[in-house]
Amino acid sequence: MKRRSKASIGPAKARRRKAQKPKDRNTPTVRRRGSAGAGLQTELGQLRRELHDAQEQQTATADVLKVISRSTFDLEVVLKALIESAARLCHADKGSFRLATGEFFHHAASYGYSAEQDQYMDAHPVPAEGDRGSIVGRVLDEGRVVQVEDTKADPEFKLTNVPGFESIHTTLGVPLLREGRPIGVLVLMRSRVERFSEKQVELVTTFADQAVIAIENARLLSELRESLRQQTATAEVLKVISRSTFNLQTVLDTLVESVARLCEADIAAIHREKELGYQQVATYGYSQKLKEYVSGNIPLAPVRGSVVGRTVLEGKTVHVSDVLADPEYTLLEFARQAGIRTALGIPLLREEKPIGVIFLARCIVRPFTDREVELATTFADQAVIAIENVRLFDEVQARTRDLSESLEQQIATADVLKVISRSTFDLQAVLNTLVESAARLCEADSAAIHRPKGEAYRYVASYGYSREYDEYMGASPIIPGRGSVLWRAVLEGRAVQVADVLADPNYALIDAQRIGGFRTTLGVPLMREGVPIGVIMLTRNIVRPFSDKQVELVTTFADQAVIAIENVRLFDEIQDKSRELEIASQHKSQFVANMSHELRTPLAAMLGYAELMQEGIYEPLGEKSLAALTRIRSNGKHLLGLINTVLDIAKIESGQFTLNMQEYSIETVVETVRVATESLAQHKKLALRAAVTKPLPIGIGDEQRLTQVLLNLVGNAIKFTDTGEVRVTAEAVDGRFAISVVDTGPGIPEQERTRIFEQFHQVDDSNTKTKGGTGLGLAIAKQIVEMHGGRIWVDSTVGKGSTFQLELPIRAEKMIA
């Protein structure tokens, strides 16, 4: 429960009376105007909060982009920055990321979690399917954003039973999607029942998209490192197998001999896939006659009639205990000439596809043991490594170039993000960086960005073009029509490429082509919510089409351009809104000041006449008339106090509220307030005590305004306290006056203790409505104290009372609100 403030306290006698409905016509009129002022003030407060939220989101977005650009490959740092920003901006108590690892989604980063909660999450990964007891499992099951307003009321939700998470109520899960597939989930939690708004969900979805980008960056770097590690490991293994790294035949001959000897096989062979089937490329134990037979009847087709063929078809190890007893085996002549009975086929697998077979056979029926099969499988893997090494050596240079290009692209992307984060509102700097990076990475001779203006598109940034071309395009907007690649990209809403503009019958920008000298051109639209807001153009001076990878890269740069343009647009909107708010505030303050003045003048006259009538200046009055005049004067003074309060607020907001600085005694201030409120306390049967530590120094400040502040605090304490006492203390500590007002009232809830100093703020409960008030007194008190260079705050326990405290410098300097 919260006390309502009042800027001016009228006579104690008037406040002791039960209020009757006023019969004068002025009171309802003023209340209607006060209601309008409150509505305007509420709208102003809402606009200020929206401005603050928008600015905070812009700052947080820039900070996150800065973290991504500086920690491009440090995924943990990026995820922690993202979840902290998302939780803070959406007023969540906790937040976390879950990322896919195999068939489970593991805990990756958190905000607001204790060490025990993090340990629990680490130990309990969420399966990719079948778990609706958690927000992560439900997001994965439904494949979309999921919000549970109150987990306590959700029968499927299990996390509320976990120690440390009992207080969770509202929770939100947003999937991290890559190519439509969830690779993680962003979770926000609140320890209260309060749904996340659509705007907050949209903001969290943006952070989820940024997390996907960060994960992709880390994945690409991991692939680069893994590829290099595999190449190094391949060289080391082949070095152990054979010093002749590129002499594959020597390696295969060594392998087949070793596997036959160690597995106690009589004959062995390695078959590799050739055009006509699977040919023997290395043998052990074959007689000359058998070699001649094989050379005239092999290669083997992948059929089930042979062990080699069956191994290829099944893609796994095939073990035949006795080929003569096997109903599918058809190479009986080969078995007779080789004299074999037991046979074993081990596939050489590359990416789960057979590229060859190791064949082992014995001349007696003696199956190979599991250990021998396992050993043969190891040799098969070594054979694959050897075979692959030769192929990889041919591809390594191309692969290295691809990896270098990928790394260069990552660095360029980080550079662009850095420019966006550092030059958030310098759109031209961002666009210039984008066109330069796009042209360089895609091996284009020139690049440009065009933005719509009216029905045409104008040149706004370029790289690599001649001055003549820049001047021509700057003076020649591109009008609608399929004669330009730019407009084709706009109309189709996708990337459009023309391999040779001179060979394109529809191309019409002949003068531009002649001056620019380009042949191949690519146009990629800048899309915002499905609507093109610009086009990035790349050109080459020879006929050489851009690759799919380059088109994809330019599309990424186009997306970054959209982000930069949107940042500037939002900033401009905020600036415009700020100017509108400032004008509205000025108009409101002027209106309030004018109305307060117009109301005070006739009200003062009415109170004067009422006082003269009550004193019998005109004629003696009866007891009933005198009682009515007393009520009129009491209500009139109360109304005058309200008008003065509103006028004070208007002066504060317009910067016209000043202090009358002079010497004063804090003891006098306390005594004046005690005397003024003593009868009110006695009427409620409350003890009113004042304790001043003497001697106190003489202060410099506005005694009248400080009396107003203390009168407001003591009056509120008496008004909201029904039993017990109200105590005022004052002392001097370290060059400052320390004053406190302590009551034994109902106390103030924690969430209201800072808001009670806001203008027009009142707690919506029956006690507050009964006590009345404008919600302005504490706001004015706070302003007066701060103008003295001091501060005011409240400590309170619900059910046990409140303590309002203020500190004032003994010698305050003159300030203006």
Short mmCIF file of C-alpha atoms in Angstrom, two decimals, residues 351-619:
data_model
loop_
_atom_site.label_atom_id
_atom_site.label_comp_id
_atom_site.label_asym_id
_atom_site.label_seq_id
_atom_site.Cartn_x
_atom_site.Cartn_y
_atom_site.Cartn_z
CA GLU A 351 31.58 -40.91 -46.63
CA GLU A 352 29.69 -44.20 -46.16
CA LYS A 353 30.18 -45.11 -49.83
CA PRO A 354 32.32 -48.14 -50.84
CA ILE A 355 35.34 -47.13 -52.94
CA GLY A 356 36.95 -50.57 -52.72
CA VAL A 357 37.16 -53.88 -50.84
CA ILE A 358 39.84 -55.80 -48.94
CA PHE A 359 39.38 -59.51 -49.72
CA LEU A 360 40.83 -62.22 -47.43
CA ALA A 361 40.50 -65.98 -47.83
CA ARG A 362 41.61 -69.25 -46.23
CA CYS A 363 42.04 -72.61 -47.87
CA ILE A 364 40.25 -74.40 -45.06
CA VAL A 365 36.94 -73.76 -43.35
CA ARG A 366 38.09 -71.59 -40.46
CA PRO A 367 36.11 -68.39 -39.90
CA PHE A 368 37.97 -65.23 -39.01
CA THR A 369 37.71 -64.12 -35.39
CA ASP A 370 36.14 -60.83 -34.29
CA ARG A 371 39.61 -59.51 -33.47
CA GLU A 372 40.83 -60.39 -36.96
CA VAL A 373 37.79 -58.75 -38.53
CA GLU A 374 38.41 -55.65 -36.44
CA LEU A 375 42.09 -55.62 -37.44
CA ALA A 376 41.20 -56.00 -41.12
CA THR A 377 38.75 -53.13 -40.74
CA THR A 378 41.57 -50.98 -39.36
CA PHE A 379 43.72 -51.81 -42.40
CA ALA A 380 40.75 -50.96 -44.62
CA ASP A 381 40.60 -47.54 -42.99
CA GLN A 382 44.33 -47.11 -43.60
CA ALA A 383 43.83 -48.06 -47.24
CA VAL A 384 41.11 -45.42 -47.55
CA ILE A 385 43.49 -42.88 -46.02
CA ALA A 386 46.18 -43.82 -48.49
CA ILE A 387 43.81 -43.63 -51.46
CA GLU A 388 42.32 -40.41 -50.25
CA ASN A 389 45.72 -38.87 -49.68
CA VAL A 390 46.52 -38.95 -53.38
CA ARG A 391 43.16 -37.43 -54.23
CA LEU A 392 43.42 -34.86 -51.46
CA PHE A 393 46.87 -33.84 -52.57
CA ASP A 394 45.42 -32.90 -55.94
CA GLU A 395 42.60 -31.00 -54.28
CA VAL A 396 44.51 -29.46 -51.41
CA GLN A 397 45.51 -26.35 -53.32
CA ALA A 398 41.95 -25.71 -54.45
CA ARG A 399 40.70 -26.42 -50.94
CA THR A 400 43.27 -24.07 -49.46
CA ARG A 401 42.16 -21.34 -51.82
CA ASP A 402 38.54 -21.95 -50.82
CA LEU A 403 39.42 -21.82 -47.13
CA SER A 404 41.42 -18.64 -47.59
CA GLU A 405 38.53 -17.09 -49.46
CA SER A 406 36.10 -18.15 -46.72
CA LEU A 407 38.32 -16.68 -44.03
CA GLU A 408 38.68 -13.46 -46.03
CA GLN A 409 34.91 -13.25 -46.29
CA GLN A 410 34.54 -13.73 -42.55
CA ILE A 411 37.05 -10.98 -41.87
CA ALA A 412 35.29 -8.66 -44.31
CA THR A 413 31.95 -9.42 -42.68
CA ALA A 414 33.44 -8.63 -39.27
CA ASP A 415 34.86 -5.37 -40.66
CA VAL A 416 31.47 -4.36 -42.00
CA LEU A 417 29.78 -5.19 -38.71
CA LYS A 418 32.44 -3.15 -36.94
CA VAL A 419 31.70 -0.17 -39.21
CA ILE A 420 27.98 -0.57 -38.55
CA SER A 421 28.53 -0.73 -34.79
CA ARG A 422 30.90 2.26 -34.72
CA SER A 423 29.07 4.35 -37.32
CA THR A 424 25.53 3.36 -36.39
CA PHE A 425 24.05 6.58 -37.69
CA ASP A 426 26.65 7.42 -40.40
CA LEU A 427 24.86 5.62 -43.23
CA GLN A 428 27.20 6.84 -45.98
CA ALA A 429 30.27 5.36 -44.25
CA VAL A 430 28.52 2.00 -43.94
CA LEU A 431 27.34 1.94 -47.57
CA ASN A 432 30.81 2.89 -48.83
CA THR A 433 32.35 0.05 -46.84
CA LEU A 434 29.75 -2.41 -48.12
CA VAL A 435 30.27 -1.69 -51.82
CA GLU A 436 34.05 -1.81 -51.47
CA SER A 437 33.97 -5.14 -49.59
CA ALA A 438 31.46 -6.68 -51.98
CA ALA A 439 33.49 -5.70 -55.04
CA ARG A 440 36.79 -6.90 -53.60
CA LEU A 441 35.54 -10.26 -52.29
CA CYS A 442 33.52 -11.07 -55.40
CA GLU A 443 36.28 -10.06 -57.79
CA ALA A 444 34.14 -7.35 -59.35
CA ASP A 445 35.66 -4.36 -61.10
CA SER A 446 33.02 -1.99 -59.75
CA ALA A 447 30.06 -1.86 -57.37
CA ALA A 448 27.31 0.60 -56.45
CA ILE A 449 24.23 0.96 -54.27
CA HIS A 450 21.08 2.64 -55.58
CA ARG A 451 18.18 3.88 -53.39
CA PRO A 452 14.63 4.75 -54.47
CA LYS A 453 13.62 8.39 -54.75
CA GLY A 454 10.16 8.93 -56.09
CA GLU A 455 9.57 6.46 -58.90
CA ALA A 456 13.24 6.20 -59.88
CA TYR A 457 16.42 4.81 -58.30
CA ARG A 458 19.38 7.09 -57.57
CA TYR A 459 23.09 6.43 -57.14
CA VAL A 460 24.11 6.75 -53.42
CA ALA A 461 27.44 4.86 -53.07
CA SER A 462 30.02 3.45 -55.49
CA TYR A 463 33.41 1.78 -55.74
CA GLY A 464 35.74 1.31 -58.72
CA TYR A 465 33.87 3.42 -61.27
CA SER A 466 35.44 6.32 -63.17
CA ARG A 467 34.63 9.91 -62.22
CA GLU A 468 32.83 10.30 -65.53
CA TYR A 469 30.57 7.34 -64.72
CA ASP A 470 29.89 8.61 -61.17
CA GLU A 471 28.89 12.03 -62.52
CA TYR A 472 26.70 10.47 -65.21
CA MET A 473 24.86 8.17 -62.79
CA GLY A 474 24.55 10.93 -60.19
CA ALA A 475 22.65 13.02 -62.75
CA SER A 476 20.71 10.14 -64.34
CA PRO A 477 18.25 8.29 -62.10
CA ILE A 478 17.22 4.85 -63.37
CA ILE A 479 13.52 4.92 -64.28
CA PRO A 480 11.21 1.85 -64.10
CA GLY A 481 11.50 -0.74 -66.84
CA ARG A 482 13.07 -4.12 -67.62
CA GLY A 483 15.72 -2.42 -69.72
CA SER A 484 17.97 -2.28 -66.63
CA VAL A 485 19.23 -5.12 -64.46
CA LEU A 486 18.47 -2.98 -61.42
CA TRP A 487 14.74 -2.82 -62.14
CA ARG A 488 14.58 -6.51 -62.96
CA ALA A 489 15.96 -7.24 -59.49
CA VAL A 490 13.40 -4.84 -57.97
CA LEU A 491 10.45 -6.29 -59.88
CA GLU A 492 11.40 -9.91 -59.26
CA GLY A 493 12.53 -9.35 -55.67
CA ARG A 494 15.63 -11.53 -56.12
CA ALA A 495 19.19 -11.48 -57.44
CA VAL A 496 19.35 -11.00 -61.22
CA GLN A 497 22.50 -11.55 -63.31
CA VAL A 498 23.20 -10.82 -66.96
CA ALA A 499 26.30 -12.58 -68.26
CA ASP A 500 26.79 -10.07 -71.12
CA VAL A 501 24.69 -6.91 -71.28
CA LEU A 502 25.70 -6.37 -74.93
CA ALA A 503 24.17 -9.73 -75.84
CA ASP A 504 20.96 -9.10 -73.86
CA PRO A 505 18.20 -7.91 -76.24
CA ASN A 506 16.29 -6.19 -73.38
CA TYR A 507 19.19 -4.19 -71.95
CA ALA A 508 18.62 -0.48 -72.62
CA LEU A 509 21.21 1.48 -70.57
CA ILE A 510 23.54 1.84 -73.54
CA ASP A 511 25.10 5.15 -72.47
CA ALA A 512 25.77 3.88 -68.95
CA GLN A 513 27.40 0.73 -70.36
CA ARG A 514 29.52 2.73 -72.79
CA ILE A 515 30.82 5.05 -70.06
CA GLY A 516 31.24 2.31 -67.45
CA GLY A 517 32.68 -0.25 -69.86
CA PHE A 518 31.15 -3.24 -68.04
CA ARG A 519 29.90 -6.49 -69.61
CA THR A 520 28.73 -8.81 -66.81
CA THR A 521 26.40 -7.26 -64.21
CA LEU A 522 24.66 -8.49 -61.07
CA GLY A 523 21.83 -6.80 -59.18
CA VAL A 524 20.76 -7.86 -55.66
CA PRO A 525 17.77 -6.12 -54.03
CA LEU A 526 17.87 -4.76 -50.47
CA MET A 527 14.68 -6.25 -49.02
CA ARG A 528 12.85 -5.02 -45.93
CA GLU A 529 9.72 -6.99 -45.03
CA GLY A 530 9.46 -8.20 -48.61
CA VAL A 531 9.74 -4.70 -50.10
CA PRO A 532 12.88 -3.54 -51.98
CA ILE A 533 14.45 -0.41 -50.47
CA GLY A 534 17.53 -0.39 -52.67
CA VAL A 535 19.75 -2.44 -54.99
CA ILE A 536 23.45 -3.32 -54.81
CA MET A 537 25.00 -3.64 -58.29
CA LEU A 538 28.27 -5.43 -59.17
CA THR A 539 29.90 -5.32 -62.62
CA ARG A 540 32.84 -6.88 -64.45
CA ASN A 541 34.53 -5.43 -67.48
CA ILE A 542 34.78 -8.86 -69.13
CA VAL A 543 32.19 -11.56 -69.72
CA ARG A 544 32.62 -13.66 -66.55
CA PRO A 545 29.46 -14.52 -64.61
CA PHE A 546 29.44 -14.39 -60.82
CA SER A 547 29.34 -17.78 -59.07
CA ASP A 548 26.47 -18.90 -56.84
CA LYS A 549 28.74 -18.47 -53.83
CA GLN A 550 29.51 -14.88 -54.81
CA VAL A 551 25.83 -14.13 -55.36
CA GLU A 552 25.12 -15.51 -51.89
CA LEU A 553 27.85 -13.32 -50.43
CA VAL A 554 26.47 -10.19 -52.10
CA THR A 555 23.03 -11.09 -50.69
CA THR A 556 24.58 -11.12 -47.22
CA PHE A 557 26.04 -7.67 -47.80
CA ALA A 558 22.61 -6.51 -49.01
CA ASP A 559 21.09 -7.71 -45.73
CA GLN A 560 23.71 -5.77 -43.79
CA ALA A 561 22.91 -2.67 -45.84
CA VAL A 562 19.25 -3.05 -44.89
CA ILE A 563 20.24 -3.23 -41.21
CA ALA A 564 22.29 -0.03 -41.53
CA ILE A 565 19.49 1.79 -43.37
CA GLU A 566 16.95 0.66 -40.77
CA ASN A 567 19.18 1.87 -37.92
CA VAL A 568 19.34 5.35 -39.42
CA ARG A 569 15.61 5.40 -40.16
CA LEU A 570 14.76 4.45 -36.58
CA PHE A 571 17.19 7.03 -35.24
CA ASP A 572 15.58 9.75 -37.39
CA GLU A 573 12.15 8.72 -36.15
CA ILE A 574 13.35 8.92 -32.57
CA GLN A 575 14.78 12.38 -33.18
CA ASP A 576 11.49 13.56 -34.71
CA LYS A 577 9.54 12.06 -31.82
CA SER A 578 11.87 13.78 -29.33
CA ARG A 579 11.21 17.13 -30.95
CA GLU A 580 7.46 16.51 -30.90
CA LEU A 581 7.62 15.53 -27.22
CA GLU A 582 9.56 18.68 -26.38
CA ILE A 583 7.00 20.88 -28.14
CA ALA A 584 4.10 19.05 -26.51
CA SER A 585 5.72 19.43 -23.09
CA GLN A 586 6.17 23.17 -23.62
CA HIS A 587 2.54 23.59 -24.69
CA LYS A 588 1.31 21.55 -21.75
CA SER A 589 3.38 23.50 -19.24
CA GLN A 590 2.20 26.82 -20.65
CA PHE A 591 -1.42 25.63 -20.60
CA VAL A 592 -1.19 24.48 -16.98
CA ALA A 593 0.47 27.70 -15.89
CA ASN A 594 -2.17 29.84 -17.64
CA MET A 595 -5.08 27.82 -16.30
CA SER A 596 -3.65 27.79 -12.76
CA HIS A 597 -3.34 31.58 -12.85
CA GLU A 598 -6.86 32.03 -14.26
CA LEU A 599 -8.30 29.75 -11.57
CA ARG A 600 -6.41 31.29 -8.65
CA THR A 601 -7.62 34.84 -9.32
CA PRO A 602 -11.41 34.25 -8.95
CA LEU A 603 -10.84 31.63 -6.23
CA ALA A 604 -8.85 34.09 -4.12
CA ALA A 605 -11.68 36.62 -4.45
CA MET A 606 -14.26 34.02 -3.43
CA LEU A 607 -12.24 33.08 -0.34
CA GLY A 608 -11.86 36.76 0.57
CA TYR A 609 -15.61 37.41 0.37
CA ALA A 610 -16.32 34.24 2.34
CA GLU A 611 -13.94 35.37 5.09
CA LEU A 612 -15.59 38.84 5.23
CA MET A 613 -19.05 37.28 5.40
CA GLN A 614 -17.92 34.90 8.15
CA GLU A 615 -16.55 37.84 10.16
CA GLY A 616 -19.93 39.65 9.88
CA ILE A 617 -18.69 42.60 7.81
CA TYR A 618 -21.89 42.70 5.74
CA GLU A 619 -24.48 41.51 8.27
#
